[in-house]
PDB file of C-alpha atoms in Angstrom:
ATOM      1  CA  UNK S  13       0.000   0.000   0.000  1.00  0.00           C
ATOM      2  CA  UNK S  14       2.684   2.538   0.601  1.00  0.00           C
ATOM      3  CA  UNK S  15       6.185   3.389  -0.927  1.00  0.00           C
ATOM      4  CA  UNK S  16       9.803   2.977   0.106  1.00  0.00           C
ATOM      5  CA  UNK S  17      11.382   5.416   3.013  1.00  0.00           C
ATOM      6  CA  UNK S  18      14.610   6.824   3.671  1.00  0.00           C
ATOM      7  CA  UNK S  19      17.103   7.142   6.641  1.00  0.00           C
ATOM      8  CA  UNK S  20      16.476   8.897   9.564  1.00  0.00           C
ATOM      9  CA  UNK S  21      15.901  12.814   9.404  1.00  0.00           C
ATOM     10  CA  UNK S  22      16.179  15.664  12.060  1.00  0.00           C
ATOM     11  CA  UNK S  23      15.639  19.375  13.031  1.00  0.00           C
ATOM     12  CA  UNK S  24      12.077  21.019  11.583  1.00  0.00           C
ATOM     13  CA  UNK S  25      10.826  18.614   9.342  1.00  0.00           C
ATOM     14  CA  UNK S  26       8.316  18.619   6.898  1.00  0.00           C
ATOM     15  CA  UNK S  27       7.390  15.288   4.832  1.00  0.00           C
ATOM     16  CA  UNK S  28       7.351  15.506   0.951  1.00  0.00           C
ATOM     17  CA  UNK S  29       4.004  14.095   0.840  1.00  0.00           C
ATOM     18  CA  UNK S  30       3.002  17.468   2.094  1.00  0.00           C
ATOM     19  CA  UNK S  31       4.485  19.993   0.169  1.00  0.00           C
ATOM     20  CA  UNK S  32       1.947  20.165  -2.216  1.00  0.00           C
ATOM     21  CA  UNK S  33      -0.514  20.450  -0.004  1.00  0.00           C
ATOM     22  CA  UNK S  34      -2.173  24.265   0.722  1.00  0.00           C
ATOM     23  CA  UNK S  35      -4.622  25.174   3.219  1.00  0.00           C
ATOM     24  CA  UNK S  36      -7.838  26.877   1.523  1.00  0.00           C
ATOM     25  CA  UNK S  37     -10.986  28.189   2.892  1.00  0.00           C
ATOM     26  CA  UNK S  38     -14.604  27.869   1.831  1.00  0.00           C
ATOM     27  CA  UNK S  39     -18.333  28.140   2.811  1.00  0.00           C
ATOM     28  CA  UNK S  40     -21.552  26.430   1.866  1.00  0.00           C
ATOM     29  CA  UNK S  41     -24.789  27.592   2.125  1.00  0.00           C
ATOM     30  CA  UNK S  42     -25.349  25.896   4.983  1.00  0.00           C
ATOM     31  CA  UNK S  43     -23.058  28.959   6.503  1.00  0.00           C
ATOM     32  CA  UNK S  44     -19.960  26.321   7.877  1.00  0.00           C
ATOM     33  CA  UNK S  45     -16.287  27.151   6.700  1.00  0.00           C
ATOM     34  CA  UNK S  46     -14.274  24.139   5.798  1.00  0.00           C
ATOM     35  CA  UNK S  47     -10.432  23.730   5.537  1.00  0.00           C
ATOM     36  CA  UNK S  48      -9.874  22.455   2.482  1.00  0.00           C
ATOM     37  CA  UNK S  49      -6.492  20.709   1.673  1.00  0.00           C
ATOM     38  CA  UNK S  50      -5.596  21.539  -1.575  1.00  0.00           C
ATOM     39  CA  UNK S  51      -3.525  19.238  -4.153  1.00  0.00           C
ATOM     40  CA  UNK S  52      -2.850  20.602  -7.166  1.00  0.00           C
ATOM     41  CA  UNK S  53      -0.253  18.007  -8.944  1.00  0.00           C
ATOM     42  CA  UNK S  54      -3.190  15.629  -7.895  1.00  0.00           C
ATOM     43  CA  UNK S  55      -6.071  17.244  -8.815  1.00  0.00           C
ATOM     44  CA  UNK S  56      -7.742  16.830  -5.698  1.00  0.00           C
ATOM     45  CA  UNK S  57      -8.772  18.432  -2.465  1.00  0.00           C
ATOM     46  CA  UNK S  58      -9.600  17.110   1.053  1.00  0.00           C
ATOM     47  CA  UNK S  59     -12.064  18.273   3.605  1.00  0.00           C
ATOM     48  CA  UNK S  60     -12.086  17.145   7.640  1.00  0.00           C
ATOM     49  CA  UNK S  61     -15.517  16.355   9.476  1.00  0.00           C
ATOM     50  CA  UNK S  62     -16.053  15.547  13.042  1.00  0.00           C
ATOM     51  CA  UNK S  63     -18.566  12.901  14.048  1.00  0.00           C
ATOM     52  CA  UNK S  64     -20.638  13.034  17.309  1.00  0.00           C
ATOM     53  CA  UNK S  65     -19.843  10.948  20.435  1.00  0.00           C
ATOM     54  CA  UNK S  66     -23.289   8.774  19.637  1.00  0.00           C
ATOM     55  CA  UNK S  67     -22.378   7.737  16.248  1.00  0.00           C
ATOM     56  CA  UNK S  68     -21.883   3.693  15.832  1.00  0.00           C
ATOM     57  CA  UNK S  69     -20.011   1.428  13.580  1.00  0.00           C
ATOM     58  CA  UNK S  70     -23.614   0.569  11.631  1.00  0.00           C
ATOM     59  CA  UNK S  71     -23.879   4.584  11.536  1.00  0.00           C
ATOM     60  CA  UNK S  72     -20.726   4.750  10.160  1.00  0.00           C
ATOM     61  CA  UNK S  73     -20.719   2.283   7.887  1.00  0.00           C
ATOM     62  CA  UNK S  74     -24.035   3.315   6.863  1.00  0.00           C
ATOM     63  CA  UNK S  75     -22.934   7.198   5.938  1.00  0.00           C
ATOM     64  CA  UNK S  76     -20.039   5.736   4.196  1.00  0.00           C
ATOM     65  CA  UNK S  77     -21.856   3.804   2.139  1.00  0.00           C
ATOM     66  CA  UNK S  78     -24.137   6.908   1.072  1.00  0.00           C
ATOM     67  CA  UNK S  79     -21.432   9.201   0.973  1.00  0.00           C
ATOM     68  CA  UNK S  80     -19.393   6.700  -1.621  1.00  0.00           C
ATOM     69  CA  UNK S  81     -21.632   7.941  -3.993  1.00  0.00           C
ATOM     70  CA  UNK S  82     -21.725  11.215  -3.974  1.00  0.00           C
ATOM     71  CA  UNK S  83     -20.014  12.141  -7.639  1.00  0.00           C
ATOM     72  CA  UNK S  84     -16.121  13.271  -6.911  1.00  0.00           C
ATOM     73  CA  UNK S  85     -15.882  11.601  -3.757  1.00  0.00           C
ATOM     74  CA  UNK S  86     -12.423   9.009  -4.162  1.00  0.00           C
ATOM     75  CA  UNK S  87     -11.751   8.387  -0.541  1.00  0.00           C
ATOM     76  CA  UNK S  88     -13.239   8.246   2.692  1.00  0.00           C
ATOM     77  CA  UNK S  89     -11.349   7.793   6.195  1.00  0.00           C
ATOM     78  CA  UNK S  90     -12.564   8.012   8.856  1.00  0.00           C
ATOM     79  CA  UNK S  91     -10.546   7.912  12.314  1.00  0.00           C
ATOM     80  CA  UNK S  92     -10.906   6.803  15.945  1.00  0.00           C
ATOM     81  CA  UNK S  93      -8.941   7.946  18.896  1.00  0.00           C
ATOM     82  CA  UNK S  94      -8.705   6.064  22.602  1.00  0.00           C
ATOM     83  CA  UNK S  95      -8.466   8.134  25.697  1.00  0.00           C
ATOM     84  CA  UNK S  96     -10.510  11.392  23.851  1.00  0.00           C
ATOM     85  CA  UNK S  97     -13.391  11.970  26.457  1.00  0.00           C
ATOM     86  CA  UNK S  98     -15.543  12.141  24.536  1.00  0.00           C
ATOM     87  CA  UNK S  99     -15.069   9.469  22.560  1.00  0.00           C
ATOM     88  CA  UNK S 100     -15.372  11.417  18.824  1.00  0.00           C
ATOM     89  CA  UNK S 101     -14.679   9.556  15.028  1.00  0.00           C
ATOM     90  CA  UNK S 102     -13.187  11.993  12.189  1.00  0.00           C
ATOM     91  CA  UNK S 103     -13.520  11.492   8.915  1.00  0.00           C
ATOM     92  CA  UNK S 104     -11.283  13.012   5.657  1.00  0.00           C
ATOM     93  CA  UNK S 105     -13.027  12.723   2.639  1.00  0.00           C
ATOM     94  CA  UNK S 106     -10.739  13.280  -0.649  1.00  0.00           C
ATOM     95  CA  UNK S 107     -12.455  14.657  -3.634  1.00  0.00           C
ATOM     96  CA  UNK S 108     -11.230  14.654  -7.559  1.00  0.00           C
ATOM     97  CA  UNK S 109     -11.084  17.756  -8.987  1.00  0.00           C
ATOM     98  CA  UNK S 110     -11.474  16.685 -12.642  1.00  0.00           C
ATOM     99  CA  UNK S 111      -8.844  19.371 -13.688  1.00  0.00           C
ATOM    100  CA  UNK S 112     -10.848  22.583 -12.455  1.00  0.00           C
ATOM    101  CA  UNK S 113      -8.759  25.100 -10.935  1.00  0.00           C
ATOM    102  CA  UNK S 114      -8.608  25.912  -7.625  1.00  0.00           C
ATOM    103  CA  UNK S 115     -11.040  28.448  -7.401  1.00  0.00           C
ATOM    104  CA  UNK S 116     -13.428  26.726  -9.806  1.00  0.00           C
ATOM    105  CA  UNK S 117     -13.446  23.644  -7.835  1.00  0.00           C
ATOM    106  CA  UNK S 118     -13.915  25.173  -4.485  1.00  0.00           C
ATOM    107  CA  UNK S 119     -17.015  26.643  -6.206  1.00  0.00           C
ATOM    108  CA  UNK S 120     -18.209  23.499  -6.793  1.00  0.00           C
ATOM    109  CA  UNK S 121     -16.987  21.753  -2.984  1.00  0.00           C
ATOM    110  CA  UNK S 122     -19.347  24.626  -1.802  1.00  0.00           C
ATOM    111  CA  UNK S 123     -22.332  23.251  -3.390  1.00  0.00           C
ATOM    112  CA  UNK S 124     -21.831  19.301  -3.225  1.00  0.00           C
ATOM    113  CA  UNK S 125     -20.082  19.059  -0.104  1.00  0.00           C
ATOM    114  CA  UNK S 126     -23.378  19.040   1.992  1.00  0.00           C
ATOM    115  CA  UNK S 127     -24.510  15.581   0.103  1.00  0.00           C
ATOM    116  CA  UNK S 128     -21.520  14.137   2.317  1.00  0.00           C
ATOM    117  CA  UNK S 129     -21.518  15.781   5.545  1.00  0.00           C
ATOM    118  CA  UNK S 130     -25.406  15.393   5.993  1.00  0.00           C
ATOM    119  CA  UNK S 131     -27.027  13.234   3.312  1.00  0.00           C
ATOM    120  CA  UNK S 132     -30.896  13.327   3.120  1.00  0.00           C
ATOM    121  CA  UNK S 133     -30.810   9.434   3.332  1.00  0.00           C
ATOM    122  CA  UNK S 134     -29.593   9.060   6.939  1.00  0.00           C
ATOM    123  CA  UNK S 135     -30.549  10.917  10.635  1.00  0.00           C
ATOM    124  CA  UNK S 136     -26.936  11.527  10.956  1.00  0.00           C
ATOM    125  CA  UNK S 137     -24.451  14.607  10.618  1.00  0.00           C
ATOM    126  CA  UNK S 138     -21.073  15.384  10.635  1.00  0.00           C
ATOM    127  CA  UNK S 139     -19.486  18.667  11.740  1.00  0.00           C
ATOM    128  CA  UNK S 140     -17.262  20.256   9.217  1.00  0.00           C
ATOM    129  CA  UNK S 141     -13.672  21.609  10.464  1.00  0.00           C
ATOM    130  CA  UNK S 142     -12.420  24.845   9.366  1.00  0.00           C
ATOM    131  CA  UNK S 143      -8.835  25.403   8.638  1.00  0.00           C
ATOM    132  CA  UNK S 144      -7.409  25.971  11.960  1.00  0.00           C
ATOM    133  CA  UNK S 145      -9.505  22.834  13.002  1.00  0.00           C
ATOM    134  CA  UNK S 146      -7.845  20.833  10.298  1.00  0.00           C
ATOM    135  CA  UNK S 147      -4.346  22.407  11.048  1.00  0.00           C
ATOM    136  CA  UNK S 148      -4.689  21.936  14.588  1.00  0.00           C
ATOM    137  CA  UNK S 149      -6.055  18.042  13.909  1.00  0.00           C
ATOM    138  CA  UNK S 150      -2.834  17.779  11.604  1.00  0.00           C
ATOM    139  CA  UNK S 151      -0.385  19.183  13.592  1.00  0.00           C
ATOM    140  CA  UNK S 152      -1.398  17.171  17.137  1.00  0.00           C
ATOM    141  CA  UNK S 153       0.597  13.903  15.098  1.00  0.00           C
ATOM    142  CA  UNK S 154       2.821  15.024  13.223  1.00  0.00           C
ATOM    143  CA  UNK S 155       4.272  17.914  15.595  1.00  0.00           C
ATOM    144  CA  UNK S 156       2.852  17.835  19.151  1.00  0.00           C
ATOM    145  CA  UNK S 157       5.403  20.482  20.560  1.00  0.00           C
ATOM    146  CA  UNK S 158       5.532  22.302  17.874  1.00  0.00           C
ATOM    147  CA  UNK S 159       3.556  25.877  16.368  1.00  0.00           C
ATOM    148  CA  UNK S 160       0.412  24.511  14.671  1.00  0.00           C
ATOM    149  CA  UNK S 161       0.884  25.135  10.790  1.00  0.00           C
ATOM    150  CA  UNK S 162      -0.055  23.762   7.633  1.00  0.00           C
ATOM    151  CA  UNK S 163       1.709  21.855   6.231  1.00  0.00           C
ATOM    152  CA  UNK S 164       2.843  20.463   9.492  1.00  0.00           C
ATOM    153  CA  UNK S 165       6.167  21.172  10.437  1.00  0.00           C
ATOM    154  CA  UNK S 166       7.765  19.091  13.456  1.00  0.00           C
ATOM    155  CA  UNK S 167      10.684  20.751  15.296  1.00  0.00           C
ATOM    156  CA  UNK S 168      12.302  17.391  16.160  1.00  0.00           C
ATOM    157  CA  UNK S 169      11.423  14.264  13.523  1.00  0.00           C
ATOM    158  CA  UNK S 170      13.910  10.922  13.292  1.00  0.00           C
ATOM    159  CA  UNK S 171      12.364   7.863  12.040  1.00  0.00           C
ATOM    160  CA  UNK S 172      14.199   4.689  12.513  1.00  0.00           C
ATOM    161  CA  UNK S 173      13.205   1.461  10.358  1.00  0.00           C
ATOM    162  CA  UNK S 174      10.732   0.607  12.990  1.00  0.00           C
ATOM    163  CA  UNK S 175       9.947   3.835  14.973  1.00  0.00           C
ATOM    164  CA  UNK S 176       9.343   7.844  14.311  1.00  0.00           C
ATOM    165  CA  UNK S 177       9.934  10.584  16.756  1.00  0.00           C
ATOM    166  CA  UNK S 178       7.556  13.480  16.336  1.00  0.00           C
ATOM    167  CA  UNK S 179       8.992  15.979  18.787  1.00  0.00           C
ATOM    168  CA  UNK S 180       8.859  14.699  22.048  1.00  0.00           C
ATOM    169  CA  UNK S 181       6.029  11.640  21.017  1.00  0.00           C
ATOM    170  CA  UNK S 182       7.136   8.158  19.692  1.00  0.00           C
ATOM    171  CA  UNK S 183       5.113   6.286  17.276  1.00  0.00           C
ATOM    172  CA  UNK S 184       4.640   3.168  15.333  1.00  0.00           C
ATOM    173  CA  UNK S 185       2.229   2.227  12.996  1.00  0.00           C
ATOM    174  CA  UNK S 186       0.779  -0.913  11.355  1.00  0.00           C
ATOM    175  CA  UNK S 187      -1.555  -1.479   8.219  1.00  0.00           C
ATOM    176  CA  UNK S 188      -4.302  -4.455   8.569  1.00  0.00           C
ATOM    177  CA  UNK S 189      -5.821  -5.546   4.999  1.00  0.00           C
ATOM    178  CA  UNK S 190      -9.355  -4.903   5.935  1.00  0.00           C
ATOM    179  CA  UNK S 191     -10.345  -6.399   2.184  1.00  0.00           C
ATOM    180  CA  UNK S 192     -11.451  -9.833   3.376  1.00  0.00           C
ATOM    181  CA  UNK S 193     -14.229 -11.456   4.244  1.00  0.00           C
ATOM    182  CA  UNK S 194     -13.477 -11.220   7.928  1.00  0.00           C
ATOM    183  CA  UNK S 195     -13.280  -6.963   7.477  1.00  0.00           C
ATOM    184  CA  UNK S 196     -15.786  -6.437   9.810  1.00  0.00           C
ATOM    185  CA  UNK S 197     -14.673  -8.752  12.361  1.00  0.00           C
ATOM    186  CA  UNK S 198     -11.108  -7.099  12.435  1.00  0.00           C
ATOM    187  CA  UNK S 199     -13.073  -3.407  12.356  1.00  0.00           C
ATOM    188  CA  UNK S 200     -15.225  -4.151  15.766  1.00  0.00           C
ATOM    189  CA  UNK S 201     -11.961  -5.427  17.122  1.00  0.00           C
ATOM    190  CA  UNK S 202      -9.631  -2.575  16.523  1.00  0.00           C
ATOM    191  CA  UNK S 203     -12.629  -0.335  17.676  1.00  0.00           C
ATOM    192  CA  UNK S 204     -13.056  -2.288  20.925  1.00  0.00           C
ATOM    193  CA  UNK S 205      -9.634  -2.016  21.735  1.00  0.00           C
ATOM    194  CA  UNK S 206      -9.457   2.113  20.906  1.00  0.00           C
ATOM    195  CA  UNK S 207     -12.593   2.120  23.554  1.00  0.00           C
ATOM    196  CA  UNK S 208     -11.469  -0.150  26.183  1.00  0.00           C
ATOM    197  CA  UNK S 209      -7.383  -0.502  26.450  1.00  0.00           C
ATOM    198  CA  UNK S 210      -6.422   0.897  29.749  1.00  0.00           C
ATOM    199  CA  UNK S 211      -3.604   2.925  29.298  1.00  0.00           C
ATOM    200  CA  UNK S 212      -0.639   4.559  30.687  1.00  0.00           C
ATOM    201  CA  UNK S 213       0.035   7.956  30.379  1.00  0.00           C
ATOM    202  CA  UNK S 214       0.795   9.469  27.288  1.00  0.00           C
ATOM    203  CA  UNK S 215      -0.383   6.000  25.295  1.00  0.00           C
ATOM    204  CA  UNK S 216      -2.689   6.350  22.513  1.00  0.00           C
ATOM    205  CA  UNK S 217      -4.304   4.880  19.871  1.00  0.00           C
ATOM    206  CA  UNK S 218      -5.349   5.981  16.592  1.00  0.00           C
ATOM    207  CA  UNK S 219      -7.225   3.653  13.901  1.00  0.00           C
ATOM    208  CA  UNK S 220      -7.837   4.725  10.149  1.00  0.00           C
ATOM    209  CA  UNK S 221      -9.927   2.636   8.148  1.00  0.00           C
ATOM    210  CA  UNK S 222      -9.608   3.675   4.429  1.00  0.00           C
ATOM    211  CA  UNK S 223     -11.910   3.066   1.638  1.00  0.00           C
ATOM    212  CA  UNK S 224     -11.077   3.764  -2.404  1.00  0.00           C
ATOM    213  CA  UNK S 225     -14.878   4.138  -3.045  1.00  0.00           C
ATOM    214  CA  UNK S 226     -14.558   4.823  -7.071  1.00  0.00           C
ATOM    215  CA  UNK S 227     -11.575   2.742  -8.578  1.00  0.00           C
ATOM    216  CA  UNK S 228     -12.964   0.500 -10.850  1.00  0.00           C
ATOM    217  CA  UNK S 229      -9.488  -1.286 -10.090  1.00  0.00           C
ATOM    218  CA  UNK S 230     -10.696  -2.464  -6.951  1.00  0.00           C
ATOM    219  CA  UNK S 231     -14.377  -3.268  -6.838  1.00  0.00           C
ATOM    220  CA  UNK S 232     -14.291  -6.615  -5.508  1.00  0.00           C
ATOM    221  CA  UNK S 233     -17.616  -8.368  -7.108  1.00  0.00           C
ATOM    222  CA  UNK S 234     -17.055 -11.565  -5.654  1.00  0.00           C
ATOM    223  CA  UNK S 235     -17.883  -9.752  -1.997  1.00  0.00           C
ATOM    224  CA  UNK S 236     -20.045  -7.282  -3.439  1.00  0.00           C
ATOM    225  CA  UNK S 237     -17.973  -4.450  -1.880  1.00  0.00           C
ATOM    226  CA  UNK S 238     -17.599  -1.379  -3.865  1.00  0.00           C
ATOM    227  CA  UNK S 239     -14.839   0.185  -2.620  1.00  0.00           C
ATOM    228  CA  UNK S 240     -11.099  -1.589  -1.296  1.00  0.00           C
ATOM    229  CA  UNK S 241     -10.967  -0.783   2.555  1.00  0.00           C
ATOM    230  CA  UNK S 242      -7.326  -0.933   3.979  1.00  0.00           C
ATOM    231  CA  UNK S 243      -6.488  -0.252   7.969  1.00  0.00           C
ATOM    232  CA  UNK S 244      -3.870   1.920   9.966  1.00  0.00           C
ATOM    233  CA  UNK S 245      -3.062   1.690  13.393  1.00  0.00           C
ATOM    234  CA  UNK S 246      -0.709   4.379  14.892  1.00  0.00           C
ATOM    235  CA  UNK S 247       0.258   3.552  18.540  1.00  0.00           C
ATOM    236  CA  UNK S 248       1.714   6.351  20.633  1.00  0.00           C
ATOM    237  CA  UNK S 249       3.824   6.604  23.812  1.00  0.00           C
ATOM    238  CA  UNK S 250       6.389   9.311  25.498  1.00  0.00           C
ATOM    239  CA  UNK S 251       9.174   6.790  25.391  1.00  0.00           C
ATOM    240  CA  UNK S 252      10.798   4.421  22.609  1.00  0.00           C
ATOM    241  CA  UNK S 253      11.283   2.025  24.899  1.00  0.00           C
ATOM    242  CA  UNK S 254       7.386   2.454  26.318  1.00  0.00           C
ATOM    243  CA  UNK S 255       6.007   2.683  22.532  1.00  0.00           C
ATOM    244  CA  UNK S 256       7.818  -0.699  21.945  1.00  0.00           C
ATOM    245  CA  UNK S 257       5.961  -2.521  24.995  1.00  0.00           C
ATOM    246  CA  UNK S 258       2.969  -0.844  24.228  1.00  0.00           C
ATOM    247  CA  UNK S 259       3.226  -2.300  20.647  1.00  0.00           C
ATOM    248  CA  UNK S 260       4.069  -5.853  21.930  1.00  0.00           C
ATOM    249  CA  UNK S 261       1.201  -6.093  24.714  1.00  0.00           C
ATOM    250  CA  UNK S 262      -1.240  -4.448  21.918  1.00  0.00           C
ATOM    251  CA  UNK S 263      -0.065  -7.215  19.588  1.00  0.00           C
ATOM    252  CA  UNK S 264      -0.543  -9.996  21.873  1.00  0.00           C
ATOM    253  CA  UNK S 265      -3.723  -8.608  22.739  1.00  0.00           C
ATOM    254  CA  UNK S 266      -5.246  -9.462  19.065  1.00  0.00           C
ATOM    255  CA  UNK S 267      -6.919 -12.795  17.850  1.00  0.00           C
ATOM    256  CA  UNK S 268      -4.670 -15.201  15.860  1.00  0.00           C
ATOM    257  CA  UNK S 269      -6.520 -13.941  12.484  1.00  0.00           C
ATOM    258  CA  UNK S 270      -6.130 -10.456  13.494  1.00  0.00           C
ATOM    259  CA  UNK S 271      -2.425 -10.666  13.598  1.00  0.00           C
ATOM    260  CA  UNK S 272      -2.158 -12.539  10.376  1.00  0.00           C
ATOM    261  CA  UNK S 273      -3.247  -9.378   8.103  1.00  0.00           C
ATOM    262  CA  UNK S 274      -1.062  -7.132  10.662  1.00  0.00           C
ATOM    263  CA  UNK S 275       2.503  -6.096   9.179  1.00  0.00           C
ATOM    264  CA  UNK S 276       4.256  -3.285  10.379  1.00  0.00           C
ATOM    265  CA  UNK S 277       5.108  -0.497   8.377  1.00  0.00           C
ATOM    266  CA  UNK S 278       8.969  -0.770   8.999  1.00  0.00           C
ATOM    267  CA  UNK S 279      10.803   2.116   6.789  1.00  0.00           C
ATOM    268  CA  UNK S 280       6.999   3.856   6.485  1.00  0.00           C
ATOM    269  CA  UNK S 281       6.207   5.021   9.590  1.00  0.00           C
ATOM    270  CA  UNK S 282       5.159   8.286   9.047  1.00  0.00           C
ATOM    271  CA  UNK S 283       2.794   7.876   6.059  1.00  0.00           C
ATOM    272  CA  UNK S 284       0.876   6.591   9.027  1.00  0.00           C
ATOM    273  CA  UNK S 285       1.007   9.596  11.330  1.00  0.00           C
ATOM    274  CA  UNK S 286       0.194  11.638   8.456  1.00  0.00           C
ATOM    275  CA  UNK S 287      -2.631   9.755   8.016  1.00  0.00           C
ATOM    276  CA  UNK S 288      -3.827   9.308  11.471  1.00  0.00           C
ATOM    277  CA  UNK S 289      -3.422  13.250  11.446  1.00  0.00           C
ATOM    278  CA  UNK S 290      -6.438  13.696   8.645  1.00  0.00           C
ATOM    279  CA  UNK S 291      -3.350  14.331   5.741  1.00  0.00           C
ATOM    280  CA  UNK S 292      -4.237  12.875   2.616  1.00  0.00           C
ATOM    281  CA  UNK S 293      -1.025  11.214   2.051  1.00  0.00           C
ATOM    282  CA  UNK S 294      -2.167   8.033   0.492  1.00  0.00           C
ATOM    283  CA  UNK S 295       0.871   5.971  -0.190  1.00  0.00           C
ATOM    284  CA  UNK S 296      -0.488   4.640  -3.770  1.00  0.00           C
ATOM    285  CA  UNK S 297      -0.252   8.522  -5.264  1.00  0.00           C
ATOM    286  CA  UNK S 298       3.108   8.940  -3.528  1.00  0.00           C
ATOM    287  CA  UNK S 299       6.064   8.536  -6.258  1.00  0.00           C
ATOM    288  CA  UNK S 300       8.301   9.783  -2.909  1.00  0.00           C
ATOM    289  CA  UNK S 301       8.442   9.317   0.454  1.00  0.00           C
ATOM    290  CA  UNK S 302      11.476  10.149   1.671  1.00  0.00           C
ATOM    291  CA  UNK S 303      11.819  12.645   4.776  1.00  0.00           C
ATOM    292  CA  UNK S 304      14.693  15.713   4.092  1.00  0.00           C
TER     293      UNK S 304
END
């Protein structure tokens, strides 16, 4: 799912996958403001919504199935964080520009973007973010300590093979293959244990499920799912040595099946914070990775 990485980086660090990337500002007639993360190479821009602390997974799953069909909609993540009281889900939700410019397509995010954030089909709503929401969302992985800006930019970043540093935080992350038969099964899992690990301070979970809603590539008609779904786990902890222990109890803690479609994202690391962190750095547009 993602691309290659390089050695270890220091001293105010921004990730490639990011430069691109500009903060812009709409509204809808609804009267909300919305951060929009602009991608011009790509063609695309990404909006941030905020769920409410009653939504479930069949809400969820429900929305996402409605919202997969809104036209220019490409991918849909949403995320879930332990130890936030309340308990809230965000969702990113990536949009194709179909070669408009900027201001052109922004025209048209103002008009559409309410057929996603509260469809007429479902009792449900999301809240959209404005920029300094999304910035601050952004900012809270990639550079805790650091000035909130966008793109992020982390005073202190050095990611090892197995482990990233984001200022004074250490992190690993994992992908599952959520594109099985057994999808949901691993989904309820990860989302029990976001919910109900007890742990120490500074620990904390993040899980991204990921949906490609629109690629013909990878409708998979023999499980009549429209869209692929892949999985990201980013664990947290103040220590390298305490992330690593965290990692192996959270392992251990995961049925046998679970752990099969686990791997660890050893040299990738922080496509997964930037993902976890509502950035639209999806590894299959990335032709490099490499932190400078």
């Amino acid at each position: 799912m993602f691309g290659l990485f390089s050695k270890r980086r220091t001293n105010r660090v921004q990730a490639p996958a990011t430069r691109d990337m500009v903060m812009k500002t709409v509204s809808d007639a609804g009267g909300f403001d919305f951060g929009v993360i602009w991608q011009p190479s790509l063609g695309q821009g990404t909006i941030l919504l905020a769920g409410e602390t009653s939504f479930s997974l069949e809400d969820i799953a429900a929305w996402r199935r409605v919202a997969s069909t809104v036209i220019g909609v490409t991918v849909i993540s949403t995320i879930v964080v332990s130890g936030e009281d309340p308990a809230i889900t965000y969702a990113f939700v990536t949009f194709d520009a179909e070669k408009k410019s900027c201001d052109d397509f922004l025209t048209w995010l103002a008009k559409q973007v309410v057929q996603v954030y509260s469809p007429e089909e479902l009792e449900i709503m999301w809240w959209p973010q404005d920029a300094e929401s999304v910035t601050r969302h952004a900012c809270t992985l990639w550079a805790p300590d650091s000035d909130p800006v966008f793109p992020p930019v982390a005073q202190t970043l050095v990611e090892h093979y197995d482990v990233i540093q984001c200022d004074q935080v250490y992190r690993v992350a994992f992908e599952i293959l959520l594109s099985t038969d057994a999808a949901e099964d691993f989904v309820q899992e990860f989302e029990d244990i976001v919910s109900t690990s007890m742990l120490q301070d500074g620990e904390k979970i993040h899980f991204v499920e990921i949906v490609r809603p629109l690629d013909p590539t990878f409708v998979l008609d023999d499980a009549g799912l429209p869209f692929r779904r892949d999985g990201i786990i980013v664990l947290s902890a103040p220590s390298s040595e305490q992330v690593e222990d965290f990692t192996t109890d959270l392992v251990a803690s995961l049925s046998p099946r679970t752990r099969l479609h686990l791997t660890r994202l050893f040299g990738r690391q922080h496509i997964g914070v930037l993902l976890a962190g509502g950035v639209p750095a999806y590894g299959w547009q990335l032709t490099s990775t490499f932190v400078k």
